[in-house]
XYZ file of C-alpha atoms in Angstrom:
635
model
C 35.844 96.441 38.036
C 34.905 97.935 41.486
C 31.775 98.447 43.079
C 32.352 100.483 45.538
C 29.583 103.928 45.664
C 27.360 100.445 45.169
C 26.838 99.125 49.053
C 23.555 97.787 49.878
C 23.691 99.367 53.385
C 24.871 102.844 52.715
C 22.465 103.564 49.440
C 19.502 101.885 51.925
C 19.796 104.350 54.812
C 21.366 107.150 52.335
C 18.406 107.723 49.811
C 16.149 108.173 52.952
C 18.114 111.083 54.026
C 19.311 112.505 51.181
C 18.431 114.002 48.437
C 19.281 112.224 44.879
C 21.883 115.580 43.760
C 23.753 114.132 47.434
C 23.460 110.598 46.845
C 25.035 111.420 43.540
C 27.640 113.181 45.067
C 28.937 110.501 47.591
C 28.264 107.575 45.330
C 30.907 109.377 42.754
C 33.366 110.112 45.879
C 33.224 106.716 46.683
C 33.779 105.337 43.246
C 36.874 107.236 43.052
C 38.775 105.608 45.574
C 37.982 102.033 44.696
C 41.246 100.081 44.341
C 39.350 97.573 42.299
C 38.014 100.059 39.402
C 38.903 100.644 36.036
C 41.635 103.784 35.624
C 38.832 105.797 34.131
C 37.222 106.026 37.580
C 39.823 105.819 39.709
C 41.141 109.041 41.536
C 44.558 108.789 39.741
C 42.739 109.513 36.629
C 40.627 112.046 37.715
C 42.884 114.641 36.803
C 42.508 116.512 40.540
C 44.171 119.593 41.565
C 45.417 117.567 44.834
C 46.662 114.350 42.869
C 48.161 116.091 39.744
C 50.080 119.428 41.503
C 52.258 117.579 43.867
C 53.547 115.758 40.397
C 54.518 119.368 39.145
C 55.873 120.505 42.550
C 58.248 117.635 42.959
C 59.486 117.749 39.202
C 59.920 121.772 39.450
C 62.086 120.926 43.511
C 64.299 117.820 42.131
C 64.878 119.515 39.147
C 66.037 122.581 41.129
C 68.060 119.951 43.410
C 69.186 117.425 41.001
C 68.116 118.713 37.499
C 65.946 115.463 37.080
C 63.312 115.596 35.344
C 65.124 117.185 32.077
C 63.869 120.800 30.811
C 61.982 119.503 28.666
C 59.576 116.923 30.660
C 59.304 119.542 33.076
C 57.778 121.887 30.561
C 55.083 119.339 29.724
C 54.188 118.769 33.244
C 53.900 122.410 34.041
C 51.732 123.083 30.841
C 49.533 119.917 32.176
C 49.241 121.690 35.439
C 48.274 124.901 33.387
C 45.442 122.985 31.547
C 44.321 121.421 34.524
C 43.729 124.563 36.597
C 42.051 126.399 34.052
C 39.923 123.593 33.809
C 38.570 123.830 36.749
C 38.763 127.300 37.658
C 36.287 127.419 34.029
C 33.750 125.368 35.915
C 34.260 126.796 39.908
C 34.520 130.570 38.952
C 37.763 132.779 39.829
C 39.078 132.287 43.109
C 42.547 133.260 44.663
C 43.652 129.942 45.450
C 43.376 129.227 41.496
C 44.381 132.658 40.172
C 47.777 132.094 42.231
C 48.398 128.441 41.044
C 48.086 129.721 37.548
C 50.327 132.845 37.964
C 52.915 130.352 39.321
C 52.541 127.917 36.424
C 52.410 130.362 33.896
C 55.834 132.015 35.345
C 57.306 128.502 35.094
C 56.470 127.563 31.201
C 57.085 131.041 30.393
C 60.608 130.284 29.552
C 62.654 127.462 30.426
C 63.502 127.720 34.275
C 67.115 127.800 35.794
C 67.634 125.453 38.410
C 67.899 128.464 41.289
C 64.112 129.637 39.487
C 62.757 126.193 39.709
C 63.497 126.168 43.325
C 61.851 129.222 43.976
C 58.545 128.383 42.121
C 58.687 125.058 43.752
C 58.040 126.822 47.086
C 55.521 129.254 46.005
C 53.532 126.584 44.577
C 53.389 124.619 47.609
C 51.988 127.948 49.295
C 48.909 127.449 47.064
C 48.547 123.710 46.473
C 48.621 123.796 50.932
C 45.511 125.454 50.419
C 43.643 123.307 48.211
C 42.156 120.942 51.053
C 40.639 123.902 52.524
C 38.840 125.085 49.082
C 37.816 121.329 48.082
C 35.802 120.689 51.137
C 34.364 125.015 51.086
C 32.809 123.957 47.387
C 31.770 120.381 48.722
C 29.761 122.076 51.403
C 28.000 124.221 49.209
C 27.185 121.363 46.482
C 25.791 119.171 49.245
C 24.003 122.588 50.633
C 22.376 123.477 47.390
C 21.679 122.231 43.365
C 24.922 122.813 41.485
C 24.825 121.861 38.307
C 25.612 117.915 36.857
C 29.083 120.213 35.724
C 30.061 121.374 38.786
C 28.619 119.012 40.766
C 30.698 116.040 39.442
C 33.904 118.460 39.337
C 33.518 119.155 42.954
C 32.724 114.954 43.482
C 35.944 114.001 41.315
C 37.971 116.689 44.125
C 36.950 114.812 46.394
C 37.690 111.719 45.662
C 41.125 113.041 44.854
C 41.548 114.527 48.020
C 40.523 111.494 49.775
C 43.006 109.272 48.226
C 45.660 111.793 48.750
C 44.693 111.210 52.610
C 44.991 107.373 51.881
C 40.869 107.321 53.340
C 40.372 103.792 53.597
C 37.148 102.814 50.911
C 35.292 100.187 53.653
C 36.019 102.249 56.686
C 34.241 105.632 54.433
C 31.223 103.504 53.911
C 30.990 102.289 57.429
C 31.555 106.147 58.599
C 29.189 107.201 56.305
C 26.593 104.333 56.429
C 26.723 105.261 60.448
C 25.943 108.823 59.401
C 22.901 108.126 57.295
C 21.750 105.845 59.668
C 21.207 108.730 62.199
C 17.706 108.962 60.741
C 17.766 112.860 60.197
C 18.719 115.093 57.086
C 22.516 114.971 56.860
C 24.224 118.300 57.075
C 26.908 119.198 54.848
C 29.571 118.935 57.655
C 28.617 115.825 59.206
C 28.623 114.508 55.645
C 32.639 116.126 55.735
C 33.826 114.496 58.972
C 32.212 111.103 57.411
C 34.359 111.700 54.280
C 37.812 112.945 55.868
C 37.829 112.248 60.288
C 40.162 114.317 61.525
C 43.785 112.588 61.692
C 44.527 110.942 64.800
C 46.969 108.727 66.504
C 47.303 105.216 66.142
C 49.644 102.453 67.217
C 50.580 99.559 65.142
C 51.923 95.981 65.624
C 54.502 94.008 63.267
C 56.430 90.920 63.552
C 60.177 91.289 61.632
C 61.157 87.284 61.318
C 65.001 87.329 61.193
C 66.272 89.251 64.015
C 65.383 89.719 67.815
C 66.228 93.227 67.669
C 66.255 95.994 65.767
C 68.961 98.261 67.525
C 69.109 101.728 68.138
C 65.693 101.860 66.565
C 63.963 104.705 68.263
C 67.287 106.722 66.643
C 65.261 106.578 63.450
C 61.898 106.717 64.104
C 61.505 107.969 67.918
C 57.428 106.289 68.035
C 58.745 102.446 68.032
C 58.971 100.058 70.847
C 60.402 96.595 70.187
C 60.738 93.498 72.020
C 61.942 90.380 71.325
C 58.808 87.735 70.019
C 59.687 85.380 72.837
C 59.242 88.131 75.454
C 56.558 90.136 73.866
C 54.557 90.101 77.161
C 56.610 93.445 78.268
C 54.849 95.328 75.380
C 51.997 97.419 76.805
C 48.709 98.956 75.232
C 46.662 99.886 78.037
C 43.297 98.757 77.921
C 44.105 96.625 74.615
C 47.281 95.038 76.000
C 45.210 91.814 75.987
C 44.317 91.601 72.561
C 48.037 92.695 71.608
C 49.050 89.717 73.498
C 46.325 87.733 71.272
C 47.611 88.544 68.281
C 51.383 87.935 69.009
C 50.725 84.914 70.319
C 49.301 84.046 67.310
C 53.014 83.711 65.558
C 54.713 81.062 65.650
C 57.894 81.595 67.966
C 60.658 79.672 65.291
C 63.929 81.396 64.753
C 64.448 84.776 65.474
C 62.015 87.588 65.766
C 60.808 90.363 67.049
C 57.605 92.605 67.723
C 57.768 96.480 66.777
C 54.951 98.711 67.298
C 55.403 102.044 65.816
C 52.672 105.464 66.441
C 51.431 106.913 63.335
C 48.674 109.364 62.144
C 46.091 108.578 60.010
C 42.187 108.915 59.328
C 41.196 105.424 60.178
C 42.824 102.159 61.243
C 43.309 100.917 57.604
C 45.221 103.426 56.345
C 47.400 103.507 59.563
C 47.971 100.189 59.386
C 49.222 100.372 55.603
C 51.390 103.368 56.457
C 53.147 101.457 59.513
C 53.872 98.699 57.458
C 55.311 101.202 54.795
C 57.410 103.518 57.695
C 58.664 99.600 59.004
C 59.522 98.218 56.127
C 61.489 101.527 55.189
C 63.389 101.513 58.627
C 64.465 97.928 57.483
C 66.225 99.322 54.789
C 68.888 101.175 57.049
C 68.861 96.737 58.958
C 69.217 95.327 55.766
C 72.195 97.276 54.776
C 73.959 97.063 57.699
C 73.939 93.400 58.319
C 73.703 92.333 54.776
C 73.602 88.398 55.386
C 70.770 88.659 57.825
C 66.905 87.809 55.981
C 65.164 90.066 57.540
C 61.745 90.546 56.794
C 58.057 92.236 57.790
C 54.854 89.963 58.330
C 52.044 90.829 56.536
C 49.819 90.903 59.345
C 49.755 93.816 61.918
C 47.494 94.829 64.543
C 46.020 98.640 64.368
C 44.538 100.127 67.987
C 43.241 104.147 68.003
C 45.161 106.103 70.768
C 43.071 106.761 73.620
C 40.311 103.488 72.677
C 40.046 100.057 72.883
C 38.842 99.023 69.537
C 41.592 97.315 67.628
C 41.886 95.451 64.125
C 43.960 93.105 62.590
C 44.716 93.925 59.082
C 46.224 91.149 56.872
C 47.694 90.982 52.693
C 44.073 91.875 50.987
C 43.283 88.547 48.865
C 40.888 88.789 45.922
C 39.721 85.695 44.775
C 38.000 83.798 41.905
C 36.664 80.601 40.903
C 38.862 80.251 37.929
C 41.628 82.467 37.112
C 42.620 83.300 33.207
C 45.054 84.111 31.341
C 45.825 87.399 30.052
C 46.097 86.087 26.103
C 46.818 83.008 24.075
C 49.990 81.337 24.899
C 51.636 82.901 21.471
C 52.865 85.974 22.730
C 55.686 88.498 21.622
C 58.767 88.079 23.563
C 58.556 91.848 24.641
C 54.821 91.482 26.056
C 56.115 88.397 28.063
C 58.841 90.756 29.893
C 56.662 93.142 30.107
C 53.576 91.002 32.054
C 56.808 90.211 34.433
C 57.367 93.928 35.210
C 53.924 94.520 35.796
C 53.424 91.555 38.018
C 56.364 93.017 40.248
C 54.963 96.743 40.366
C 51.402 95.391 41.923
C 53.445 93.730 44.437
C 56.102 96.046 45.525
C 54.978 98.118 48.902
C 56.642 101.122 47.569
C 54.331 103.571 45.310
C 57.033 105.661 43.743
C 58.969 101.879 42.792
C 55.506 101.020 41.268
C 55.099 103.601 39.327
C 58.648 103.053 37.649
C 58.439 98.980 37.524
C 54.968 99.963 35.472
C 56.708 102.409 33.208
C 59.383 99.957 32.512
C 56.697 97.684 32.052
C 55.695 99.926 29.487
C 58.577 100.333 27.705
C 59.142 96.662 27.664
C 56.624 96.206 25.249
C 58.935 99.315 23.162
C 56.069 101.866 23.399
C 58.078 104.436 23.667
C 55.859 107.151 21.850
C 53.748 108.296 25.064
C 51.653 110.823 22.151
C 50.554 107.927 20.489
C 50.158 105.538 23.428
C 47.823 107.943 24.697
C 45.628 108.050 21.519
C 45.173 104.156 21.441
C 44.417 104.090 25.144
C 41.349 106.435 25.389
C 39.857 104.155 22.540
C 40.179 101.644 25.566
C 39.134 104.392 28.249
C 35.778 105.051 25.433
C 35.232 101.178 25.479
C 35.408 100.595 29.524
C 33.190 103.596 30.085
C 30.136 101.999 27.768
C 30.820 98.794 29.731
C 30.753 100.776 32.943
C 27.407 101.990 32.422
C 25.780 98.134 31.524
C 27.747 97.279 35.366
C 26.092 99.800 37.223
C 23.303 99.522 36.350
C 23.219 96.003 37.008
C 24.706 96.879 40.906
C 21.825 99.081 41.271
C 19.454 96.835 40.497
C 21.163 94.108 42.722
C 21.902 96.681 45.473
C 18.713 97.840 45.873
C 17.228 94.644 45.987
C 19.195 93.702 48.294
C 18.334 96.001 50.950
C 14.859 95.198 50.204
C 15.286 92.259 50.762
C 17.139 92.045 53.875
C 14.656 94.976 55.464
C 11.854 92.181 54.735
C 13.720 89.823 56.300
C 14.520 91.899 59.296
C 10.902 92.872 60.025
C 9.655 89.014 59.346
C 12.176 88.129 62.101
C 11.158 90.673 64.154
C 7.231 90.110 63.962
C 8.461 86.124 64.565
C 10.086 87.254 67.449
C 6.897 89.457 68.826
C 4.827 86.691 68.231
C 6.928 84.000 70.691
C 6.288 86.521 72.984
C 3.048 87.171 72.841
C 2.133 83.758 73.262
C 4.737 82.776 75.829
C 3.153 85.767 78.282
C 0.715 84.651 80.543
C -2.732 86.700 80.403
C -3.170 90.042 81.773
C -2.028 93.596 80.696
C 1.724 92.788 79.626
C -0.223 90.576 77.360
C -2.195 92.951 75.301
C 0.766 95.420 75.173
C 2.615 92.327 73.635
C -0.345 91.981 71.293
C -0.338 95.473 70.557
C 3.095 95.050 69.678
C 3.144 91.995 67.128
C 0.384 93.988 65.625
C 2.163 96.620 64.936
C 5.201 94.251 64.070
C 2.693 92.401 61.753
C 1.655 95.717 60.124
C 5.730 96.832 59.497
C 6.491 93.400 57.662
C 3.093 93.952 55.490
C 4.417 97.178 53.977
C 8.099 96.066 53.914
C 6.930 93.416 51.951
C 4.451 94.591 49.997
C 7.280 97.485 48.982
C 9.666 94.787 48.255
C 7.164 92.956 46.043
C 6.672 96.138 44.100
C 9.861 96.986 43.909
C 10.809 93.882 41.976
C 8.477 94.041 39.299
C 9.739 97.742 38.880
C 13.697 96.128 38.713
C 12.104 93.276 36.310
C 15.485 92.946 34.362
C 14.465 89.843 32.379
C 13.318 91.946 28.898
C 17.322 93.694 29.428
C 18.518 90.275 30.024
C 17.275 89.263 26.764
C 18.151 92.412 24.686
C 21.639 92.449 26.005
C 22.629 88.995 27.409
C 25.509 88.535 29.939
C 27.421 86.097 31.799
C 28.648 85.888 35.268
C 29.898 89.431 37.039
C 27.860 91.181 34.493
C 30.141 89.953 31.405
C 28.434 90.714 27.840
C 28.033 88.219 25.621
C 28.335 90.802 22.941
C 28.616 94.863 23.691
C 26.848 96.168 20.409
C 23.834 94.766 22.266
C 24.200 96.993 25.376
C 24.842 99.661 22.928
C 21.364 99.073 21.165
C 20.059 98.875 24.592
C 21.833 102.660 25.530
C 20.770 104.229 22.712
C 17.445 103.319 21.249
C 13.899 102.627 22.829
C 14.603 99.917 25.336
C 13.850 98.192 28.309
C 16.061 100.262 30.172
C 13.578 103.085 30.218
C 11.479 101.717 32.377
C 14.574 100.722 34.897
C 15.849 104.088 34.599
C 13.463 106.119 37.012
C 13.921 103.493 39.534
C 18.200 103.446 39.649
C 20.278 104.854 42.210
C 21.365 108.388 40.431
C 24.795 107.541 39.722
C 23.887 104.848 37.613
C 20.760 106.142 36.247
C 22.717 109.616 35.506
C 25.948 107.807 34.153
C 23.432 105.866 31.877
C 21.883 109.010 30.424
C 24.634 110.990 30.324
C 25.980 107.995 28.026
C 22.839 107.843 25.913
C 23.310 111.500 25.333
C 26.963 111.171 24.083
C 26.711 108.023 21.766
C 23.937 110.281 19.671
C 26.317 112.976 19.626
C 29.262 113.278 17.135
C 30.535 116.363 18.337
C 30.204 115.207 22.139
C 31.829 111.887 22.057
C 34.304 113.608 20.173
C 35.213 116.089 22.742
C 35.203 113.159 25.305
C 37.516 111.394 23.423
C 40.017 114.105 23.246
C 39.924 114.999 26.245
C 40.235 111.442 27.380
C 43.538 111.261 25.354
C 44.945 114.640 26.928
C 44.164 112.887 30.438
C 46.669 109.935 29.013
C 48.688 112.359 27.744
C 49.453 113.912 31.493
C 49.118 110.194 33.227
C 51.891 109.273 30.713
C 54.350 112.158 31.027
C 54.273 112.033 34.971
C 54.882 108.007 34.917
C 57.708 108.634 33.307
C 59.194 111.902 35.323
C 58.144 109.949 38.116
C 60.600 106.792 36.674
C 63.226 109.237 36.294
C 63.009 110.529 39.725
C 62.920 106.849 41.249
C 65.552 105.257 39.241
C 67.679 108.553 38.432
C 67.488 110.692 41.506
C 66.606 108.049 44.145
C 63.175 109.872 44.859
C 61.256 107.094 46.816
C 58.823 109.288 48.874
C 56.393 112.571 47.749
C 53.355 113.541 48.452
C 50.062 111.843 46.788
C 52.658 109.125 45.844
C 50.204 106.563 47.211
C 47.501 107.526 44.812
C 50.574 107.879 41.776
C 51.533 104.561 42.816
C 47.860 103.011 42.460
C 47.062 104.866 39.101
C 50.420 103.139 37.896
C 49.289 100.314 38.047
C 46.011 101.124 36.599
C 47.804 102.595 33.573
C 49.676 99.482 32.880
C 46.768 97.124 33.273
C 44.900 99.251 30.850
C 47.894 98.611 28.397
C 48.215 95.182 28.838
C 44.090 94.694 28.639
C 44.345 96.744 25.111
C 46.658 94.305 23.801
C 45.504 91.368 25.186
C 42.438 91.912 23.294
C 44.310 92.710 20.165
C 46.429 89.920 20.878
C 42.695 87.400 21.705
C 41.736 87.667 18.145
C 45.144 88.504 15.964
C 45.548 85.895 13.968
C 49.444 86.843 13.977
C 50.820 88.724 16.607
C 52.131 92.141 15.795
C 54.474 93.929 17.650
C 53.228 95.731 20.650
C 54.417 98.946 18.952
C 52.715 97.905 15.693
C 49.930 97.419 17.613
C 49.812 100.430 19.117
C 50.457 102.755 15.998
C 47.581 100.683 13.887
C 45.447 101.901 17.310
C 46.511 105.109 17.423
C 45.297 105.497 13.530
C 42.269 103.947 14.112
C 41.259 106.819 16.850
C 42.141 109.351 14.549
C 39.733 107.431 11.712
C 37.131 107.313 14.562
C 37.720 111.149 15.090
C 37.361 111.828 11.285
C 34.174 109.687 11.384
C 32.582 112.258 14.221
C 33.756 114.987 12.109
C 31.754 113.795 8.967
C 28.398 113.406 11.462
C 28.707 109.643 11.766
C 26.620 108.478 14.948
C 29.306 107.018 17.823
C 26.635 104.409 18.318
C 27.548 103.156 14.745
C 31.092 101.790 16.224
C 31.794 98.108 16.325
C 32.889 98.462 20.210
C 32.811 94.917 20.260
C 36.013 95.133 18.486
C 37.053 98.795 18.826
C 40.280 97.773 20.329
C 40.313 94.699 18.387
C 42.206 93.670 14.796
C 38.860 93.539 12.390
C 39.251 94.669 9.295
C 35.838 96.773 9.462
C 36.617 98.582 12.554
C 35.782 100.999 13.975
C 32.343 101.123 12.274
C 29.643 98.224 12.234
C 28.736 96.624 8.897
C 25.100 97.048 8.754
């Protein structure tokens, strides 16, 4: 699970000032475009006008162009788009950028569109979905201006986020941006928060190395913003005031074989994200290569070099590696044959550079495992979704406890150094008036580290975790040895109560909001359905997105880089649902089997809310798991 919204250096310099509504607000932004999180928090699940209407408006063109997806599919995806608009226009109030999305969706699942009609509503929806940006960052303003509402306020935060990763934003550049913003030391207005959230695009050049050939030719015929020159003679490549460290970096490749350096301009909103869509424009211009000299290996380095147009700072960006100590296996070596093909598949879509070839490979990693039925898929899944969002709420509030002793810590440590460091001084001046000043100033140094200290010391005994520790124990990253215990801990008189006051808001909130649901039927009921229409809509675009890739040779649309991650996502939450079925079976079920006896067992759990039974009486230990008692604990 991620932890980004969670950095020790932002949340220090934010919460001084900001308010706790607009901490809120950019801790949830920043959540949402962590690669690392669980689906339920990433932006692809967030269900966000930017994200989700691009889906419709590509299904609505290709099916006008190539008749792919079927009538059918495309029905369901324009209904989703209906839901999802009138979901938020019930929470933002009417506006005309809303009203005309709807009157466009509505025309479209009013009866089955021709081919010429889906065409034509194709166009006027991108009209309206062209405006969206504009809206999103209108309503952000005036949440960060003034107190929204928890509603509206994490609506207008889950936009966001949506909106970011549509722009591909970069999650460690947005905290530097941001933690350089906060560190300005004054009240943060609502559009220097914006331009820390979304820079305006600008110009950047990149640097790759293509082993296999010295030249690429007649290049610039395809993409007019390359240069190239062979690796051996990569001295005549020039980048102004950063032509040295281009030289660096090429000269860091081994010169073996043939090769050859291409730069290639693109425009982006920080040097990450340009240097992940250069490697994606390069490694599509090899495609036209690789065809046309089929016996040739041609193929694009990892690493490139990123400079800004018109500056001198530059960075190297190489294949992200996450590591652990020990890596484990998904399940027990016993294994159905189709879960095996399927682990394949999904091993290949988290390495392919292509998002819309992603999102197919996971579908098909899907149906490996023969779950066909996306209805019922999606019912077993958000009893996974309700599962990771209980453990969600034990993890951050375990990063805010870390995080903000951890900027404690290292302010201490900052102002011991720097009364050390006064103190040399002092001493080392001979006497006279320099030397008082210098005496003045370790005093005053002396004083800071007192109070930094003396906060720091405070603030530990008010983030004593030990008593939680002991209520709900846990194991390295913030694994439970047991998650009824955390549910205890959520939901009756605690020692969280005391650590709740003292957490950053998003985990303090998140916590609450949680403690609120498990004690109501009727509330964790509504999340739960809602949580399986959001599967629902995930599902049915995976697959019109499959049928677009492999059918209609689609490879490129817009927000495909957020589909592409949210695939992914999806089929890492179905592989993580039966590998803990799969954990404690003692025979192993079909996937399908699986998946039905799942499906049931959310409708049993629904029946149970219905009848007034307390959601904190599930067994989430094993809500996902084959006990015979589940869903409820046997008390």
């Amino acid at each position: 699970m991620g932890e980004r919204g969670f950095d020790a250096q932002l949340l220090g310099h934010l919460v001084e000032v900001a308010s706790d509504d607009q901490v809120h607000l950019v801790q949830r932004v920043a959540g949402g475009i962590d690669p690392g999180t669980v689906f339920g928090k990433h932006a692809s699940s967030l269900a966000g006008l930017v994200t989700e209407l691009p889906r419709v408006h590509a299904a609505l063109f290709h099916h006008h162009r190539q008749g792919q997806p079927a009538i059918r599919l495309l029905n369901r995806l324009c209904a989703n788009g209906v839901r999802l608009v009138r979901g938020v226009r019930d929470i933002w109030g009417a506006d005309p950028t809303l009203d005309g999305l709807l009157a466009v969706l509505a025309e479209a699942i009013g009866e089955p569109p021709s081919r010429d009609l889906a065409g034509d509503l194709a166009t006027r929806l991108q009209r309206h979905v062209d405006d969206l940006p504009a809206l999103i960052a209108t309503r952000f303003k005036r949440a960060w201006a003034g107190p929204a509402g928890p509603t509206l306020a994490d609506s207008v935060a889950d936009e966001v986020a949506c909106l970011l990763a549509f722009a591909d934003r970069d999650p460690t550049a947005l905290e530097h941006d941001l933690t350089a913003a906060a560190r300005a030391g004054k009240p943060l207005d609502a559009d220097t928060v914006w331009r820390a959230l979304l820079p305006d695009p600008a110009e950047h050049v990149v640097a790759g190395v293509v082993r296999g050939t010295a030249e690429l030719r007649d290049l610039r015929l395809f993409h007019p913003g390359t240069d190239q020159r062979p690796l051996r003679a990569a001295t005549g490549l020039r980048w102004g005031m950063s032509t040295g460290r281009l030289h660096k970096f090429v000269s860091g490749f081994a010169v073996a074989g043939e090769a050859c350096v291409v730069t290639v301009t693109v425009t982006a909103r920080d040097k990450p994200s340009a240097g992940r869509l250069a490697r994606r424009t390069l490694a599509e211009l090899l495609d036209q290569y690789l065809a046309g000299t089929r016996f040739a290996e041609l193929e694009l380095d990892p690493r490139v070099l990123v400079a800004r147009v018109g500056t001198t700072s530059t960075l190297e960006l190489g294949p992200p590696v996450r590591g652990t100590p020990q890596a484990k296996p998904l399940t027990t070596p016993h294994l159905p044959e189709e879960v095996r093909r399927s682990l394949r598949m999904a091993h290949i879509a988290a390495r392919t550079d292509s998002p819309s070839a992603a999102a197919a490979l996971s579908w098909s990693a899907v149906e490996a495992c023969g779950l066909a039925n996306r209805d019922e898929l999606a019912a077993a899944l958000s009893l996974q979704c309700l599962r990771q969002a209980v453990v969600q709420t034990h993890r951050n509030v375990r990063l805010s406890v870390v995080t903000r002793l951890a900027f404690a810590r290292n302010r201490t440590e900052l102002a011991a150094l720097s009364a050390r460091q006064a103190r040399r001084a002092a001493d080392a001046c001979p006497p006279g008036p320099r030397r008082e000043e210098l005496r003045d100033a370790l005093a005053h140094a002396d004083k800071i580290h007192r109070e930094v200290r003396d906060a720091h010391d405070d603030l530990r005994g008010k983030l004593d975790t030990t008593a939680l520790e002991a209520a709900a124990p846990y194991r390295r990253r913030f694994h439970l040895d047991d998650l009824n215990t955390w549910v205890d801990v959520l939901t009756g008189p605690s020692p969280l109560d005391d650590l709740l006051p003292h957490l950053h808001p998003l985990a303090g909130r998140q916590a609450a909001v949680w403690r609120s649901r498990l004690a109501s039927p009727r509330r964790c009921a509504a999340w739960l359905r809602r949580r399986q229409q959001r599967m629902t809509t995930v599902l049915d675009a995976l697959y019109a997105t499959r049928n677009l890739t492999l059918h209609a040779g689609v490879f490129q649309s817009a927000a495909d880089t957020v589909h592409g991650a949210g695939a992914v996502l999806v089929t890492d939450l179905v592989l993580e649902l039966l590998g803990h079925w799969y954990n404690t079976a003692p025979t192993a079920r079909q996937p399908v089997s699986v998946v039905t006896a799942l499906a049931r067992r959310q409708a049993a759990v629904l029946a149970g809310f219905a009848r007034g039974t307390p959601p904190a009486a599930l067994d989430f230990e094993s809500l996902t798991a084959p006990v015979p008692s589940a869903p409820w604990r046997l008390r």
